[in-house]
Structure formats: structure tokens, C-alpha cells
PDB file of C-alpha atoms in Angstrom:
ATOM      1  CA  MET A  24      -6.232  -1.675 -14.719  1.00  0.00           C
ATOM      2  CA  ILE A  25      -3.278  -2.979 -12.107  1.00  0.00           C
ATOM      3  CA  VAL A  26       0.371  -2.324 -13.295  1.00  0.00           C
ATOM      4  CA  ALA A  27       3.174  -3.971 -12.192  1.00  0.00           C
ATOM      5  CA  ILE A  28       6.738  -1.904 -12.690  1.00  0.00           C
ATOM      6  CA  ASP A  29       9.575  -4.277 -11.086  1.00  0.00           C
ATOM      7  CA  GLY A  30      13.067  -3.728 -11.603  1.00  0.00           C
ATOM      8  CA  PRO A  31      16.388  -3.404  -9.443  1.00  0.00           C
ATOM      9  CA  ALA A  32      16.933   0.122  -7.421  1.00  0.00           C
ATOM     10  CA  GLY A  33      18.178   3.544  -8.942  1.00  0.00           C
ATOM     11  CA  THR A  34      16.200   2.284 -12.769  1.00  0.00           C
ATOM     12  CA  GLY A  35      13.427   5.550 -11.783  1.00  0.00           C
ATOM     13  CA  LYS A  36      10.809   2.999 -10.715  1.00  0.00           C
ATOM     14  CA  SER A  37       9.309   5.217  -7.875  1.00  0.00           C
ATOM     15  CA  SER A  38       9.311   8.583  -9.757  1.00  0.00           C
ATOM     16  CA  THR A  39       7.919   6.896 -12.757  1.00  0.00           C
ATOM     17  CA  SER A  40       5.359   4.687 -11.090  1.00  0.00           C
ATOM     18  CA  LYS A  41       4.127   7.309  -8.757  1.00  0.00           C
ATOM     19  CA  ALA A  42       3.487  10.217 -12.466  1.00  0.00           C
ATOM     20  CA  VAL A  43       2.216   7.633 -13.908  1.00  0.00           C
ATOM     21  CA  ALA A  44      -0.446   6.620 -11.542  1.00  0.00           C
ATOM     22  CA  ALA A  45      -1.007  10.688 -10.949  1.00  0.00           C
ATOM     23  CA  GLN A  46      -1.364  11.332 -14.679  1.00  0.00           C
ATOM     24  CA  LEU A  47      -3.596   8.289 -15.416  1.00  0.00           C
ATOM     25  CA  GLY A  48      -5.894   8.723 -12.057  1.00  0.00           C
ATOM     26  CA  LEU A  49      -4.812   5.422 -10.707  1.00  0.00           C
ATOM     27  CA  SER A  50      -3.796   4.560  -7.126  1.00  0.00           C
ATOM     28  CA  TYR A  51       0.012   4.025  -6.755  1.00  0.00           C
ATOM     29  CA  LEU A  52       1.780   1.668  -4.042  1.00  0.00           C
ATOM     30  CA  ASP A  53       5.387   1.262  -3.268  1.00  0.00           C
ATOM     31  CA  THR A  54       5.972  -1.968  -2.128  1.00  0.00           C
ATOM     32  CA  GLY A  55       9.937  -1.405  -1.500  1.00  0.00           C
ATOM     33  CA  ALA A  56       8.701   1.415   1.024  1.00  0.00           C
ATOM     34  CA  GLN A  57       6.596  -1.877   3.286  1.00  0.00           C
ATOM     35  CA  TYR A  58       9.734  -4.040   3.447  1.00  0.00           C
ATOM     36  CA  ARG A  59      11.761  -0.643   4.226  1.00  0.00           C
ATOM     37  CA  ALA A  60       8.667   0.150   7.172  1.00  0.00           C
ATOM     38  CA  ILE A  61       8.990  -3.618   8.688  1.00  0.00           C
ATOM     39  CA  THR A  62      12.782  -3.281   8.473  1.00  0.00           C
ATOM     40  CA  TRP A  63      13.088   0.061  10.639  1.00  0.00           C
ATOM     41  CA  TRP A  64      10.170  -1.891  12.974  1.00  0.00           C
ATOM     42  CA  MET A  65      12.830  -4.657  13.377  1.00  0.00           C
ATOM     43  CA  VAL A  66      15.496  -2.814  13.633  1.00  0.00           C
ATOM     44  CA  SER A  67      13.671  -0.186  16.255  1.00  0.00           C
ATOM     45  CA  ASN A  68      12.809  -3.163  18.158  1.00  0.00           C
ATOM     46  CA  GLY A  69      15.959  -4.270  18.977  1.00  0.00           C
ATOM     47  CA  ILE A  70      15.040  -7.808  16.678  1.00  0.00           C
ATOM     48  CA  ASP A  71      18.569  -9.303  15.534  1.00  0.00           C
ATOM     49  CA  ILE A  72      18.791  -8.914  11.763  1.00  0.00           C
ATOM     50  CA  ASP A  73      21.202 -12.274  11.242  1.00  0.00           C
ATOM     51  CA  ASP A  74      18.756 -14.213  13.283  1.00  0.00           C
ATOM     52  CA  PRO A  75      16.092 -15.190   9.946  1.00  0.00           C
ATOM     53  CA  SER A  76      14.169 -17.236  12.890  1.00  0.00           C
ATOM     54  CA  ALA A  77      13.693 -14.338  15.163  1.00  0.00           C
ATOM     55  CA  ILE A  78      12.388 -11.833  12.225  1.00  0.00           C
ATOM     56  CA  ALA A  79      10.149 -14.674  11.295  1.00  0.00           C
ATOM     57  CA  ALA A  80       8.993 -15.066  15.109  1.00  0.00           C
ATOM     58  CA  ALA A  81       8.244 -10.856  15.027  1.00  0.00           C
ATOM     59  CA  ALA A  82       7.102 -11.013  11.222  1.00  0.00           C
ATOM     60  CA  GLY A  83       3.337 -10.572  12.196  1.00  0.00           C
ATOM     61  CA  LYS A  84       3.595  -8.124  15.019  1.00  0.00           C
ATOM     62  CA  PRO A  85       3.641  -4.398  13.520  1.00  0.00           C
ATOM     63  CA  GLU A  86       0.745  -2.965  11.909  1.00  0.00           C
ATOM     64  CA  ILE A  87       2.007  -1.670   8.545  1.00  0.00           C
ATOM     65  CA  VAL A  88      -0.563   0.723   6.502  1.00  0.00           C
ATOM     66  CA  SER A  89       0.664   2.319   3.000  1.00  0.00           C
ATOM     67  CA  GLY A  90      -1.642   5.435   1.666  1.00  0.00           C
ATOM     68  CA  THR A  91      -2.168   4.734  -2.082  1.00  0.00           C
ATOM     69  CA  ASP A  92      -2.204   8.838  -2.939  1.00  0.00           C
ATOM     70  CA  PRO A  93       0.564   9.188  -5.857  1.00  0.00           C
ATOM     71  CA  GLU A  94       0.949  12.948  -4.874  1.00  0.00           C
ATOM     72  CA  GLY A  95       1.751  12.338  -1.345  1.00  0.00           C
ATOM     73  CA  PRO A  96       2.570   8.372  -0.619  1.00  0.00           C
ATOM     74  CA  ALA A  97       1.889   7.804   3.450  1.00  0.00           C
ATOM     75  CA  ILE A  98       3.315   4.892   5.191  1.00  0.00           C
ATOM     76  CA  THR A  99       3.019   4.368   9.125  1.00  0.00           C
ATOM     77  CA  VAL A 100       3.843   1.171  11.365  1.00  0.00           C
ATOM     78  CA  ASP A 101       1.694   1.050  14.445  1.00  0.00           C
ATOM     79  CA  GLY A 102       0.160   4.725  14.006  1.00  0.00           C
ATOM     80  CA  VAL A 103       3.715   5.875  13.463  1.00  0.00           C
ATOM     81  CA  ASP A 104       4.693   8.387  10.273  1.00  0.00           C
ATOM     82  CA  VAL A 105       7.865   6.169   8.980  1.00  0.00           C
ATOM     83  CA  ALA A 106       8.237   8.026   5.934  1.00  0.00           C
ATOM     84  CA  ALA A 107      11.274   9.539   6.073  1.00  0.00           C
ATOM     85  CA  PRO A 108      13.109   7.021   8.674  1.00  0.00           C
ATOM     86  CA  ILE A 109      12.496   4.302   6.363  1.00  0.00           C
ATOM     87  CA  ARG A 110      15.093   5.838   3.736  1.00  0.00           C
ATOM     88  CA  THR A 111      18.165   5.988   6.276  1.00  0.00           C
ATOM     89  CA  GLN A 112      21.138   4.231   5.424  1.00  0.00           C
ATOM     90  CA  GLU A 113      21.064   1.612   8.587  1.00  0.00           C
ATOM     91  CA  VAL A 114      17.163   0.632   7.102  1.00  0.00           C
ATOM     92  CA  SER A 115      18.543   0.462   3.328  1.00  0.00           C
ATOM     93  CA  SER A 116      21.715  -1.744   4.604  1.00  0.00           C
ATOM     94  CA  LYS A 117      19.740  -4.137   6.351  1.00  0.00           C
ATOM     95  CA  VAL A 118      16.450  -4.132   3.911  1.00  0.00           C
ATOM     96  CA  SER A 119      17.645  -7.292   2.017  1.00  0.00           C
ATOM     97  CA  ALA A 120      18.170  -9.626   4.934  1.00  0.00           C
ATOM     98  CA  VAL A 121      15.071  -8.884   6.371  1.00  0.00           C
ATOM     99  CA  SER A 122      13.336  -9.295   2.803  1.00  0.00           C
ATOM    100  CA  ALA A 123      14.732 -12.548   2.358  1.00  0.00           C
ATOM    101  CA  VAL A 124      12.606 -14.369   5.344  1.00  0.00           C
ATOM    102  CA  PRO A 125      10.165 -16.212   3.521  1.00  0.00           C
ATOM    103  CA  GLU A 126       7.636 -15.089   6.625  1.00  0.00           C
ATOM    104  CA  VAL A 127       8.390 -11.627   6.265  1.00  0.00           C
ATOM    105  CA  ARG A 128       7.683 -11.710   2.373  1.00  0.00           C
ATOM    106  CA  THR A 129       4.319 -13.677   2.680  1.00  0.00           C
ATOM    107  CA  ARG A 130       3.034 -11.458   5.416  1.00  0.00           C
ATOM    108  CA  ILE A 131       3.964  -7.989   3.172  1.00  0.00           C
ATOM    109  CA  THR A 132       2.502  -9.994   0.212  1.00  0.00           C
ATOM    110  CA  GLU A 133      -1.151 -10.688   1.239  1.00  0.00           C
ATOM    111  CA  LEU A 134      -0.989  -7.111   2.200  1.00  0.00           C
ATOM    112  CA  GLN A 135       0.272  -6.023  -1.341  1.00  0.00           C
ATOM    113  CA  ARG A 136      -2.665  -8.215  -2.530  1.00  0.00           C
ATOM    114  CA  SER A 137      -5.369  -6.926  -0.311  1.00  0.00           C
ATOM    115  CA  ILE A 138      -4.350  -3.195  -1.355  1.00  0.00           C
ATOM    116  CA  ALA A 139      -4.319  -3.851  -4.882  1.00  0.00           C
ATOM    117  CA  ALA A 140      -7.559  -5.904  -4.862  1.00  0.00           C
ATOM    118  CA  SER A 141      -9.231  -2.594  -2.926  1.00  0.00           C
ATOM    119  CA  ALA A 142      -7.894  -0.109  -5.541  1.00  0.00           C
ATOM    120  CA  GLU A 143     -11.521   1.103  -7.463  1.00  0.00           C
ATOM    121  CA  GLN A 144      -9.548   3.415 -10.300  1.00  0.00           C
ATOM    122  CA  GLY A 145      -6.958   0.949 -10.531  1.00  0.00           C
ATOM    123  CA  ILE A 146      -3.111   0.734  -9.451  1.00  0.00           C
ATOM    124  CA  VAL A 147       0.303   1.110 -10.219  1.00  0.00           C
ATOM    125  CA  VAL A 148       2.630  -1.343  -7.952  1.00  0.00           C
ATOM    126  CA  GLU A 149       6.292  -1.115  -8.113  1.00  0.00           C
ATOM    127  CA  GLY A 150       8.651  -3.416  -6.541  1.00  0.00           C
ATOM    128  CA  ARG A 151      11.135  -6.525  -7.190  1.00  0.00           C
ATOM    129  CA  ASP A 152       8.158  -9.327  -7.330  1.00  0.00           C
ATOM    130  CA  ILE A 153       5.507  -7.988  -8.239  1.00  0.00           C
ATOM    131  CA  GLY A 154       4.543  -9.451 -12.267  1.00  0.00           C
ATOM    132  CA  THR A 155       6.275 -12.345 -10.988  1.00  0.00           C
ATOM    133  CA  THR A 156       4.928 -13.195  -7.684  1.00  0.00           C
ATOM    134  CA  VAL A 157       2.970 -10.596  -6.090  1.00  0.00           C
ATOM    135  CA  LEU A 158       0.707  -9.997  -8.925  1.00  0.00           C
ATOM    136  CA  PRO A 159       1.203 -12.344 -11.651  1.00  0.00           C
ATOM    137  CA  ASP A 160      -2.702 -11.746 -13.096  1.00  0.00           C
ATOM    138  CA  ALA A 161      -1.529  -7.684 -13.612  1.00  0.00           C
ATOM    139  CA  ASP A 162      -3.316  -6.544 -16.898  1.00  0.00           C
ATOM    140  CA  LEU A 163       0.542  -4.762 -17.443  1.00  0.00           C
ATOM    141  CA  LYS A 164       3.888  -5.563 -16.569  1.00  0.00           C
ATOM    142  CA  ILE A 165       6.977  -3.313 -16.805  1.00  0.00           C
ATOM    143  CA  PHE A 166      10.416  -4.451 -16.008  1.00  0.00           C
ATOM    144  CA  LEU A 167      12.747  -1.413 -15.864  1.00  0.00           C
ATOM    145  CA  THR A 168      16.302  -1.430 -16.563  1.00  0.00           C
ATOM    146  CA  ALA A 169      19.401   0.843 -16.424  1.00  0.00           C
ATOM    147  CA  SER A 170      23.194   0.041 -16.677  1.00  0.00           C
ATOM    148  CA  PRO A 171      24.872   0.036 -12.893  1.00  0.00           C
ATOM    149  CA  GLU A 172      26.540   3.551 -14.012  1.00  0.00           C
ATOM    150  CA  ALA A 173      23.456   5.393 -14.630  1.00  0.00           C
ATOM    151  CA  ARG A 174      21.793   3.773 -11.810  1.00  0.00           C
ATOM    152  CA  ALA A 175      24.129   4.744  -9.026  1.00  0.00           C
ATOM    153  CA  ALA A 176      24.679   8.456 -10.295  1.00  0.00           C
ATOM    154  CA  ARG A 177      21.060   8.810  -9.837  1.00  0.00           C
ATOM    155  CA  ARG A 178      20.776   6.963  -6.830  1.00  0.00           C
ATOM    156  CA  SER A 179      23.866   9.104  -5.573  1.00  0.00           C
ATOM    157  CA  GLY A 180      21.674  12.514  -6.663  1.00  0.00           C
ATOM    158  CA  GLU A 181      18.804  11.387  -4.896  1.00  0.00           C
ATOM    159  CA  LEU A 182      21.007  10.168  -1.618  1.00  0.00           C
ATOM    160  CA  LYS A 183      23.355  13.955  -1.555  1.00  0.00           C
ATOM    161  CA  GLY A 184      27.111  14.003  -1.115  1.00  0.00           C
ATOM    162  CA  SER A 185      27.393   9.906  -1.549  1.00  0.00           C
ATOM    163  CA  ASP A 186      30.201   8.690  -3.542  1.00  0.00           C
ATOM    164  CA  VAL A 187      29.435   7.141  -6.848  1.00  0.00           C
ATOM    165  CA  HIS A 188      31.554   4.722  -6.889  1.00  0.00           C
ATOM    166  CA  SER A 189      30.629   3.056  -3.008  1.00  0.00           C
ATOM    167  CA  THR A 190      26.614   3.784  -4.296  1.00  0.00           C
ATOM    168  CA  ARG A 191      27.269   1.546  -7.438  1.00  0.00           C
ATOM    169  CA  GLU A 192      28.895  -1.182  -5.220  1.00  0.00           C
ATOM    170  CA  ALA A 193      26.206  -0.794  -2.694  1.00  0.00           C
ATOM    171  CA  LEU A 194      23.519  -1.249  -5.492  1.00  0.00           C
ATOM    172  CA  ILE A 195      25.123  -4.505  -7.337  1.00  0.00           C
ATOM    173  CA  LYS A 196      25.304  -6.015  -3.592  1.00  0.00           C
ATOM    174  CA  ARG A 197      21.885  -5.410  -3.461  1.00  0.00           C
ATOM    175  CA  ASP A 198      21.047  -6.792  -6.841  1.00  0.00           C
ATOM    176  CA  ALA A 199      22.969  -9.627  -6.139  1.00  0.00           C
ATOM    177  CA  ALA A 200      20.804 -10.116  -2.427  1.00  0.00           C
ATOM    178  CA  ASP A 201      17.832  -9.736  -4.210  1.00  0.00           C
ATOM    179  CA  SER A 202      18.535 -11.655  -7.143  1.00  0.00           C
ATOM    180  CA  SER A 203      19.713 -14.971  -5.577  1.00  0.00           C
ATOM    181  CA  ARG A 204      17.413 -15.059  -2.600  1.00  0.00           C
ATOM    182  CA  LYS A 205      15.002 -17.988  -2.799  1.00  0.00           C
ATOM    183  CA  ALA A 206      11.749 -16.252  -1.820  1.00  0.00           C
ATOM    184  CA  SER A 207      10.369 -14.086  -4.538  1.00  0.00           C
ATOM    185  CA  PRO A 208      13.655 -13.670  -6.152  1.00  0.00           C
ATOM    186  CA  LEU A 209      13.964 -10.028  -8.075  1.00  0.00           C
ATOM    187  CA  ALA A 210      13.640 -11.536 -11.796  1.00  0.00           C
ATOM    188  CA  LYS A 211      11.352  -9.773 -15.061  1.00  0.00           C
ATOM    189  CA  ALA A 212       8.344 -11.931 -15.733  1.00  0.00           C
ATOM    190  CA  ASP A 213       8.519 -13.825 -19.113  1.00  0.00           C
ATOM    191  CA  ASP A 214       5.459 -11.579 -20.289  1.00  0.00           C
ATOM    192  CA  ALA A 215       6.868  -8.323 -19.098  1.00  0.00           C
ATOM    193  CA  VAL A 216       7.864  -5.208 -21.055  1.00  0.00           C
ATOM    194  CA  GLU A 217      11.273  -4.087 -20.353  1.00  0.00           C
ATOM    195  CA  VAL A 218      12.461  -0.559 -20.868  1.00  0.00           C
ATOM    196  CA  ASP A 219      16.063   0.411 -20.253  1.00  0.00           C
ATOM    197  CA  THR A 220      16.072   3.418 -19.182  1.00  0.00           C
ATOM    198  CA  THR A 221      20.267   4.322 -19.122  1.00  0.00           C
ATOM    199  CA  GLU A 222      19.801   6.858 -21.935  1.00  0.00           C
ATOM    200  CA  LEU A 223      15.980   7.916 -21.328  1.00  0.00           C
ATOM    201  CA  THR A 224      15.037  10.849 -19.201  1.00  0.00           C
ATOM    202  CA  LEU A 225      12.781  10.762 -16.596  1.00  0.00           C
ATOM    203  CA  ALA A 226      10.106  12.524 -18.822  1.00  0.00           C
ATOM    204  CA  GLN A 227      10.711   9.993 -21.244  1.00  0.00           C
ATOM    205  CA  VAL A 228      10.305   7.177 -19.324  1.00  0.00           C
ATOM    206  CA  ILE A 229       7.108   8.693 -17.999  1.00  0.00           C
ATOM    207  CA  GLU A 230       5.884   8.859 -21.809  1.00  0.00           C
ATOM    208  CA  CYS A 231       7.067   5.113 -22.703  1.00  0.00           C
ATOM    209  CA  VAL A 232       4.965   4.003 -19.764  1.00  0.00           C
ATOM    210  CA  VAL A 233       1.878   6.114 -19.825  1.00  0.00           C
ATOM    211  CA  THR A 234       1.971   4.980 -23.398  1.00  0.00           C
ATOM    212  CA  LEU A 235       1.881   1.191 -22.799  1.00  0.00           C
ATOM    213  CA  VAL A 236      -0.983   1.718 -20.310  1.00  0.00           C
ATOM    214  CA  GLU A 237      -2.721   3.767 -22.516  1.00  0.00           C
ATOM    215  CA  GLU A 238      -2.682   1.023 -25.524  1.00  0.00           C
ATOM    216  CA  LYS A 239      -3.598  -1.444 -22.577  1.00  0.00           C
ATOM    217  CA  ARG A 240      -6.706   0.022 -22.044  1.00  0.00           C
ATOM    218  CA  ALA A 241      -7.461   0.692 -25.349  1.00  0.00           C
ATOM    219  CA  GLY A 242      -7.148  -3.527 -26.003  1.00  0.00           C
ATOM    220  CA  LYS A 243      -4.213  -2.912 -28.062  1.00  0.00           C
TER     221      LYS A 243
END
């Protein structure tokens, strides 16, 4: 059972995906963390983020290893635990530019497909282009949405002390970059189930997705 959960930032993808995977005994993969990890490596190694050819030339160098335990999804780059450093504002502000480079997407997409293929119990994979590009044959595709205001409120709640207005502006800018890039843009797959989380609590979103997975498993 492969479940693809896509959508823009702040829709509850990570929290939902982790909880659903844990509840149903599935593996879990945060694909955004992989793009953050390669971005962190580029920044740490002095690669010019404004130069796509420099990013492309370095795309194959870092060794990225993703854990798939929903209770504690680890991620390392060249053996270094980067779970915390990849969440900094510096990485967040540069990840769209790095992930727009086709060589980076090819590298990370291959990694994601191999992880999904080796998940014996099934896997929940969350990101922005899973249902459309990475795993177009996923058993179930879900696209989470929410209003920019709701997403900004959630995201600024996660980023303690951040301003809701500036968070909203950053999210809208990120959406535009992700939706307009040539390589695997953020888009809803034609056969995805859309779930608007604006008015839902996290528990309600999780319940909704678990129900969709169980119905799919039962062949409904």
C-alpha cells in the first residue's frame, strides 16, 4: 500500500502523514526533508545557490539517508544527523531554488522511489509532487489544501515567535515558486482526493485520511 500525500506548506502534511503511518503500521517518508537536506549540504559546502549549474554539478555528491519510522523519522547527510539544522530559516529560504534544479529532482526522486519500493508493509510518502511525478502509480493519492491564513497561523505556531503576516507572505511566495517551476511543479494529481483542512482539527484530518486508506485497502 503506497499512499501519496501532497500539498503546499502549512496544510498539516507532516503531522497527518506521520500519524496515519503510525496508526496503520506503515513506513513514512518526508520528501521535503530530503530537499532540505541537500540544500543544507549545498549551503554548508559553499555552493552558490544562485547558480543552477553549480548546484547541478554537486547534486550527486552528498549521501542522504532517510529513516522511515513515523515515530522518529531520522535523516542524515554523509553520516551527520541533520534533523534540526535542515529546519532553519536559512535552509527554508533557499530550498525552493535548490529543488527547482532538474538534476537535484532526478537524484532525490530516484532515492524516494527506491525507499517506497523497499517498504515491505507499505508507506505514506508526503511532499509536493508525489502523486504526479514520484509515485504516479500510488494506491491512494491525497492532496491537502487550506487557506493561506490558516496555513500561516499553523506555521507561525510551529515557528515560535514568528509573525503571522510575514509567515503568510513567505508561504505564498514559496507556493508560487513551487507551482511555477519547470521540473515537477506542485500540482494536484487528476486522481487525487482533495481534503481542505482549513476548518478541520488535526485529529479530524488524520481520521479522514485513515478512513480513505482503510476504504482503499478494503477495495471500496
